[in-house]
Coordinates of C-alpha atoms in Angstrom, one line a residue:
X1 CA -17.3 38.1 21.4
X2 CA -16.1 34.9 20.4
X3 CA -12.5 34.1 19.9
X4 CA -11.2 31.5 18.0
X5 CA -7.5 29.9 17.7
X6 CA -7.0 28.3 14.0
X7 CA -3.8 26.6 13.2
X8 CA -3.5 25.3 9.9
X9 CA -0.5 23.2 8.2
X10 CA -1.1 24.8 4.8
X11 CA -1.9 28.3 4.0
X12 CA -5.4 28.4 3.5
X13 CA -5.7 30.1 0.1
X14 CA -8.5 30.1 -3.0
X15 CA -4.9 31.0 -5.3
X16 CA -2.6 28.1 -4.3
X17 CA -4.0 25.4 -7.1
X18 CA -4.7 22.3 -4.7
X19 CA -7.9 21.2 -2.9
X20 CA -6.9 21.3 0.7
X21 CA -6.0 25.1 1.0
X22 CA -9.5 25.8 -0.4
X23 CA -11.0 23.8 2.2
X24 CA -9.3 25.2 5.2
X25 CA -9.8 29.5 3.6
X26 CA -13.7 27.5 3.8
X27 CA -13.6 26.5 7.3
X28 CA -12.1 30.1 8.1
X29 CA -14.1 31.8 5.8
X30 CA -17.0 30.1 8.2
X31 CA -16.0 31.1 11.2
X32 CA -15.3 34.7 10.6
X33 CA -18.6 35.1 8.6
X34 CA -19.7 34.4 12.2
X35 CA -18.6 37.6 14.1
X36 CA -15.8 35.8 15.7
X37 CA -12.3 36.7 16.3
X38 CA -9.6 34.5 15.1
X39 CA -5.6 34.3 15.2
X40 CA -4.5 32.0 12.7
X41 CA -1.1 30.3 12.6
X42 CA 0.4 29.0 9.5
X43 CA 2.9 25.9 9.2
X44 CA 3.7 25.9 5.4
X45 CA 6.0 26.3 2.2
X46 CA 7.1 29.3 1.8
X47 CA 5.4 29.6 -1.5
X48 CA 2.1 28.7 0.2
X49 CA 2.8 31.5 2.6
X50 CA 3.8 33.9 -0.4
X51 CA 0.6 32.6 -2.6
X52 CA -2.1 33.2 0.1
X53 CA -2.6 37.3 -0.4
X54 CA -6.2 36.0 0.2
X55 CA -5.5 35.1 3.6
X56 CA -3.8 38.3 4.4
X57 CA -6.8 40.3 3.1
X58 CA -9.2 38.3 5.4
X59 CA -7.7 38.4 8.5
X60 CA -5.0 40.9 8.5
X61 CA -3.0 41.1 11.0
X62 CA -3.8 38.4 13.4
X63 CA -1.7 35.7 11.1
X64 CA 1.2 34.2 11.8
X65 CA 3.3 32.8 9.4
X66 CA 6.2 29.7 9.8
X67 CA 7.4 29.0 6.8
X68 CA 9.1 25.2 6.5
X69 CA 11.9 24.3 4.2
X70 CA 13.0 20.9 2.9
X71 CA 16.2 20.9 6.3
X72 CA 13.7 22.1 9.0
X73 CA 11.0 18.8 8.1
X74 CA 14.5 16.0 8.4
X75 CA 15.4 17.8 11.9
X76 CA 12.2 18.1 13.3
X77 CA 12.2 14.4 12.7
X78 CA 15.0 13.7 13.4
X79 CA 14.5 15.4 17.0
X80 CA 11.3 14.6 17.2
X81 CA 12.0 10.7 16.3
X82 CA 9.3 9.7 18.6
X83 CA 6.3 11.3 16.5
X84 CA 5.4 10.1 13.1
X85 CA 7.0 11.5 10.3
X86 CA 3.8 13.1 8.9
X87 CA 3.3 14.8 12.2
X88 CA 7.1 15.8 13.4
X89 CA 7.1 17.8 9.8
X90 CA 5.0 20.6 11.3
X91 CA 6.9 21.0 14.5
X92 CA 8.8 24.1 15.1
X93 CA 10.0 25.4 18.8
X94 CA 9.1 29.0 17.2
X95 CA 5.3 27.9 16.7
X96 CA 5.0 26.3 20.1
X97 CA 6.5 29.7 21.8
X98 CA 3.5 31.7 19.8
X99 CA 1.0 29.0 20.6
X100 CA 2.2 29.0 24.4
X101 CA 2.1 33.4 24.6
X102 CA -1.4 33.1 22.9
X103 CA -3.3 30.7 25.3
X104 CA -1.0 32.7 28.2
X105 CA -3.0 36.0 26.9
X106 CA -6.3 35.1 25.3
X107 CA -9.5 32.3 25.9
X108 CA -10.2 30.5 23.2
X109 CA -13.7 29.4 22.6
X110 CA -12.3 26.8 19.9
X111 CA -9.2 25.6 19.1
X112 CA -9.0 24.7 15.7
X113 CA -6.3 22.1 14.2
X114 CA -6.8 22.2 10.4
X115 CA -5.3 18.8 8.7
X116 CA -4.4 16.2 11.0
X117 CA -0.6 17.1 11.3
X118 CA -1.5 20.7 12.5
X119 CA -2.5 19.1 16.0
X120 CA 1.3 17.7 16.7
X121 CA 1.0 20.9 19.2
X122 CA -2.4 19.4 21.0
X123 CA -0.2 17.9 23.5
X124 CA 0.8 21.3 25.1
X125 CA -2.3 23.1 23.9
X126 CA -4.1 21.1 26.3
X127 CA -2.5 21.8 29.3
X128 CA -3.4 25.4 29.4
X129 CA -7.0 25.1 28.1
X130 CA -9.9 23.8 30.0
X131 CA -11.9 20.8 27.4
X132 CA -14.7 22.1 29.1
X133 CA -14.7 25.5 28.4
X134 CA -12.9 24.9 25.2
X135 CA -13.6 23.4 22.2
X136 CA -11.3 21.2 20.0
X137 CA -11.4 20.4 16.6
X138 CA -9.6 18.5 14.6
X139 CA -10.2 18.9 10.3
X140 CA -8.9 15.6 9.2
X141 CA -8.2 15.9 5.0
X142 CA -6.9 12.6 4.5
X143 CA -6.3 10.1 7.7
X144 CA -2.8 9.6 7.4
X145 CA -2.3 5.9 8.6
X146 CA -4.6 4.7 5.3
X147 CA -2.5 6.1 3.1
X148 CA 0.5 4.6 4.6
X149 CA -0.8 1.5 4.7
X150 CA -1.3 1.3 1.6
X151 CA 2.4 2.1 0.7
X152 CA 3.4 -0.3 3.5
X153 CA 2.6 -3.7 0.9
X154 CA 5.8 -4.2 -0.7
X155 CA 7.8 -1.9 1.8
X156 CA 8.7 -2.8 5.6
X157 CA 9.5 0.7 6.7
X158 CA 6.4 1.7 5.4
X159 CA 4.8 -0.8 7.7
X160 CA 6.3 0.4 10.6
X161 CA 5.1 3.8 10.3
X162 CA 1.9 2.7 10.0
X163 CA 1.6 1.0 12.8
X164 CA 3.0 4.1 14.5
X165 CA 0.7 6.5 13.1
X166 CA -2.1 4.1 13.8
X167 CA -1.5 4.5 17.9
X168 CA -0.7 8.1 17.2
X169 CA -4.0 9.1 15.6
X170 CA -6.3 6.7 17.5
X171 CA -4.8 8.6 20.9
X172 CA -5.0 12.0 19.0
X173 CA -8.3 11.3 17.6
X174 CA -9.7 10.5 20.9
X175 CA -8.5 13.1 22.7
X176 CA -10.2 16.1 21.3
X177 CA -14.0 17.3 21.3
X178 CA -15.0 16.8 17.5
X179 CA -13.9 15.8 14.1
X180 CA -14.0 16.9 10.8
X181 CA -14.3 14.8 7.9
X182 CA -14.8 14.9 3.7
X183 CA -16.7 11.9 3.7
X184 CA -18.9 9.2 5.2
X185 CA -15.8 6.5 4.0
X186 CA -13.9 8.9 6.5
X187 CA -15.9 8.7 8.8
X188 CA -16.7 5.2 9.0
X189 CA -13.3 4.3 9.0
X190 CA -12.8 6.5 12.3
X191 CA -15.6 4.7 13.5
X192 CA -14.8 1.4 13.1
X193 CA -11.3 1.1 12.7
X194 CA -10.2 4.1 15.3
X195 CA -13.3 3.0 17.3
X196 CA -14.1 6.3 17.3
X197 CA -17.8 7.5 18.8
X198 CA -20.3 8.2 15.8
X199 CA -21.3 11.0 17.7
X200 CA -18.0 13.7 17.2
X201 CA -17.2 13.1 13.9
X202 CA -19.0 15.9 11.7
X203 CA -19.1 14.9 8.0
X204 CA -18.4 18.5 6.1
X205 CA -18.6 18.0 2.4
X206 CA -15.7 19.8 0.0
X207 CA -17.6 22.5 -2.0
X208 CA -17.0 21.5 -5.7
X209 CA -15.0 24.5 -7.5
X210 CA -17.7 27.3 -9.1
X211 CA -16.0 26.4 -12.6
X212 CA -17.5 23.6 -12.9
X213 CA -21.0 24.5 -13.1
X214 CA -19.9 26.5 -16.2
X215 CA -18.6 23.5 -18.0
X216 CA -20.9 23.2 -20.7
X217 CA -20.6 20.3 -22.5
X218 CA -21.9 19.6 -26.1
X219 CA -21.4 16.8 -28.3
X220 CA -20.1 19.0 -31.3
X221 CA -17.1 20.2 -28.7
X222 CA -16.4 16.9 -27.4
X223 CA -13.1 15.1 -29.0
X224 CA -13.3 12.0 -29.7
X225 CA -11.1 9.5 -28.0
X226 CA -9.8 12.6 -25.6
X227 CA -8.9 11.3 -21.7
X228 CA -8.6 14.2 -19.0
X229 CA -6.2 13.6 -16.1
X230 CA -6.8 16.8 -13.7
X231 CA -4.9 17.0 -10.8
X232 CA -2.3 18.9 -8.9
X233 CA 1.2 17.3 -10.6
X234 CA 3.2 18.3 -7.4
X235 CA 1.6 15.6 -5.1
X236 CA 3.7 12.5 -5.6
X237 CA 0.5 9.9 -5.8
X238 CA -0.8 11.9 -8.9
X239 CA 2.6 11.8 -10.5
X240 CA 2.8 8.1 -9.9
X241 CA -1.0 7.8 -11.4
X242 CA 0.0 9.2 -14.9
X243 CA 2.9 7.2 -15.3
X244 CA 1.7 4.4 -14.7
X245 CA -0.8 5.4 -16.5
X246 CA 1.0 6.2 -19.6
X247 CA 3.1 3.1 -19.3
X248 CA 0.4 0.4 -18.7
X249 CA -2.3 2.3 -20.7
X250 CA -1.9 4.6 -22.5
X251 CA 1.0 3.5 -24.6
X252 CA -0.6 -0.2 -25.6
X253 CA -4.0 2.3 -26.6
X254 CA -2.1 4.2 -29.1
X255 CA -0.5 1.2 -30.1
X256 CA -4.2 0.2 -31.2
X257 CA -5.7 3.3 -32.0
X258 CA -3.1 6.2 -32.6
X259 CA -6.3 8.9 -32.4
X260 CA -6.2 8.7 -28.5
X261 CA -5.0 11.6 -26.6
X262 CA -4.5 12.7 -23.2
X263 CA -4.5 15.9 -21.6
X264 CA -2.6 16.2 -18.8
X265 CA -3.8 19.8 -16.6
X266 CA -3.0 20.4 -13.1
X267 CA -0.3 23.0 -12.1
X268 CA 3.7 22.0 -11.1
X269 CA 4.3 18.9 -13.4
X270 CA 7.9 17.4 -13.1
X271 CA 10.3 17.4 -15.7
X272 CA 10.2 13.6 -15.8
X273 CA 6.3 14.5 -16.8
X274 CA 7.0 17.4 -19.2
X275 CA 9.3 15.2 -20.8
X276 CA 6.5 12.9 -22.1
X277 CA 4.7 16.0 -24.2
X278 CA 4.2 14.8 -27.2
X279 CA 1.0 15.5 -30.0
X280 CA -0.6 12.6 -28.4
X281 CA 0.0 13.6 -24.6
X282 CA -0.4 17.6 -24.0
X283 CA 0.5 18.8 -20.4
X284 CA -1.1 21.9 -19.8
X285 CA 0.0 22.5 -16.0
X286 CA -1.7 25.5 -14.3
X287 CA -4.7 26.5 -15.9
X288 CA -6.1 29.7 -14.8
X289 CA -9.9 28.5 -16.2
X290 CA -9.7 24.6 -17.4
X291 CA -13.4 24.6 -18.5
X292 CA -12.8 24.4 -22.0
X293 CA -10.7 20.8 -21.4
X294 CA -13.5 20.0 -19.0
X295 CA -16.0 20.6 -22.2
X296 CA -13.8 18.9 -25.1
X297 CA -12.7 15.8 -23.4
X298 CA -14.7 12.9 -23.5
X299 CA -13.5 10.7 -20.9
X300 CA -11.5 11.6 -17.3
X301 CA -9.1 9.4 -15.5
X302 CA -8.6 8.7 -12.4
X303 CA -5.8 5.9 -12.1
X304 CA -4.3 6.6 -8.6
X305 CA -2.9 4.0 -6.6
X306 CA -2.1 6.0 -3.4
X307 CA -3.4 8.1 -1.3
X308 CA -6.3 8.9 1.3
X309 CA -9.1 10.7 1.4
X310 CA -11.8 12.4 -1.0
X311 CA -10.6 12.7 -4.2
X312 CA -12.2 16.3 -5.3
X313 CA -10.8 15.5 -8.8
X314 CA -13.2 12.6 -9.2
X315 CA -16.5 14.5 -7.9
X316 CA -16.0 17.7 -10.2
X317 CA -15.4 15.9 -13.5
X318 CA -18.8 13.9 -12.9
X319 CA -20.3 17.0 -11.6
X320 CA -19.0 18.7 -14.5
X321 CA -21.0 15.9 -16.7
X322 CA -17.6 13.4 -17.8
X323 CA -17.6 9.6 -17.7
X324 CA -15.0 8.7 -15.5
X325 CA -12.9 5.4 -15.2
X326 CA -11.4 5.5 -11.9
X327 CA -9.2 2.9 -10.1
X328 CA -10.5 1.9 -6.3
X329 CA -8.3 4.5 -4.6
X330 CA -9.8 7.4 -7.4
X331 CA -13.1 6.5 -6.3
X332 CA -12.9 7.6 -2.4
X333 CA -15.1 9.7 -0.8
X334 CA -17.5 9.5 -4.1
X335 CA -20.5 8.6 -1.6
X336 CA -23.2 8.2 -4.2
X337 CA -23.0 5.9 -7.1
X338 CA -22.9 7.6 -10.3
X339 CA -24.0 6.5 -13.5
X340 CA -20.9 7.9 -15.6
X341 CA -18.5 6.7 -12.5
X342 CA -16.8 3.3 -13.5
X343 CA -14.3 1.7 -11.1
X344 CA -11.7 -1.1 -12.4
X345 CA -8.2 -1.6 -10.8
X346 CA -6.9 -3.5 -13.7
X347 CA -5.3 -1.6 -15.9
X348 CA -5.3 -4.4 -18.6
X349 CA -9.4 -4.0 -19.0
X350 CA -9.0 -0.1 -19.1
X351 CA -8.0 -0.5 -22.7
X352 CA -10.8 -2.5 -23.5
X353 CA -13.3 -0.2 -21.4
X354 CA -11.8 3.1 -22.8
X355 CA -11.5 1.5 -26.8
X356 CA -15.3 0.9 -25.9
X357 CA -16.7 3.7 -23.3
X358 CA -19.7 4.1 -25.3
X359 CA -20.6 0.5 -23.8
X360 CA -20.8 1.6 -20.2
X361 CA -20.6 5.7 -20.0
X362 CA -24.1 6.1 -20.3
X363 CA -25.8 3.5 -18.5

């Protein structure tokens, strides 16, 4: 029987509310659906861990857990000062000593490194495994240099860990068997910026969450003048989307029309964002079911200026049936060009396209 190795550096969980967990339970959910064995090791928060009863249920006892605090990620870089920042977060002596007894014990068919900064280990992994033998993979959720870069504009230290992370992924990248990506944008950035071979990068799609194909959405529910911003609150890009959002936007709308409204609903928003609830602005966090704000709002934002990768958030409100205004960076990874899918990075023509959506939602 088959035996695969999957190290992951979230817990890969349907509860925990963010896209990436759900992708990787996917990916394991895949292979064991196959007949295979698996040991899974887990480099996460301990409220990941905690969150992920999922997990537990589905593999049992072959998972091992390393939970990471705020002090273990600044001396792993610290130590680790060589490796970028991204990648030195996941390293842990403990993990490499489990990673080292396991290949000592077991063959692997595949080695599985889920989210680029899982495979900081590849280095000694591939000492003790034969690539022929064994497979590697490497699930890439957002390539981390991109997003970087993109921080890097108006910030020199940024810059230089891009550039590192650059020449750490291209080497990375090349070194294993295959690669997983969200999109074809992914993809073709491997390929023509890593210089990557077309030929191991695997485009697997994210599945679109089952609520959405309940969202029903009527013209007597929908709320007139109503914006949706859905996204987890606890990433720092989507933070930095509403308020600047809110500030640039938002605010000057109301000033002109005092009917707009904004729902906020995505689960861990600051207090610097709970601060801003007002009857205008209602922040919902977690949301067990958020169908019915998928069904009464009648357009959905997506203003983010950082970031990397697909943005899930964008594909299920147009799946759901929303017009969406979306900045350049929203729109990623939305392959196909949608009808109700509008992208605009100035912020100053968003209030004219959202006082006016009925202009170019439908056409």
């Amino acid at each position: 029987m088959a035996k695969i190795l999957f190290i992951c550096a979230h817990a890969p969980t349907e509860i925990y509310p963010q896209a990436g967990q759900k992708i990787a339970l996917r990916h394991l959910k895949n292979y064991i659906s196959t007949g295979v064995n698996v040991d899974v090791l887990v480099i996460a928060n301990q409220i990941e861990i905690t969150t992920a009863t999922d997990l537990f249920s589905l593999v049992g006892i072959n998972v091992y857990t390393y939970p990471i605090k705020r002090i273990n990620k600044i001396i792993s870089c610290l130590s680790h000062f060589y490796v970028p920042f991204k990648f030195a977060t996941r390293w842990q002596n403990a993990v490499l000593e489990k990673l080292l007894e396991l290949l000592q014990n077991n063959h692997y068919d595949v080695i599985h490194f889920e989210y680029s900064h899982a495979a900081v280990y590849f280095e000694y992994v591939k000492q003790l495994i034969s690539l022929q033998s064994t497979k590697t993979i490497i699930s890439i959720h957002d390539i981390i240099f991109q997003s970087f870069l993109r921080k890097a504009e108006n910030n020199l230290l940024f810059g230089i860990e891009a550039a590192r992370l650059f020449s750490y992924e291209r080497t990375l990248y090349y070194s294993v068997n295959e690669l997983w990506v969200l999109s074809k944008k992914d993809r073709d950035i491997l390929n023509s910026l890593f210089s990557i071979p077309e030929a191991k990068i695997f485009i697997k799609p994210p599945k679109i969450s089952s609520f959405v194909y309940q969202v029903q959405r009527h013209p007597a529910k929908i709320e007139k003048k109503s914006l949706l911003f859905w996204a987890a609150m606890n990433r720092p890009e989507n933070e930095q989307a509403i308020l600047i959002f809110i500030n640039k936007c938002f605010r000057p709308l109301q000033q002109q029309d005092p009917k707009f409204k904004l729902y906020i609903v995505g689960a861990s928003p600051s207090k610097k964002v709970l601060a801003l609830a007002s009857q205008q602005i209602m922040i919902a966090g977690f949301v067990e079911n958020p169908t019915p704000y998928f069904e009464k709002a009648e357009v959905g934002i997506v203003p983010l200026l950082q970031g990397a990768g697909i943005k899930l958030k964008t594909l299920e409100m147009l799946e759901a049936g929303l017009p969406v205004i979306a900045t350049t960076v929203g729109s990623e990874g939305v392959d196909a060009i949608d009808k109700n899918l509008l992208v605009n990075d100035n912020f100053d023509e968003w209030l004219s396209l959202l006082r006016n959506s009925e202009l170019w939602k439908q056409n």
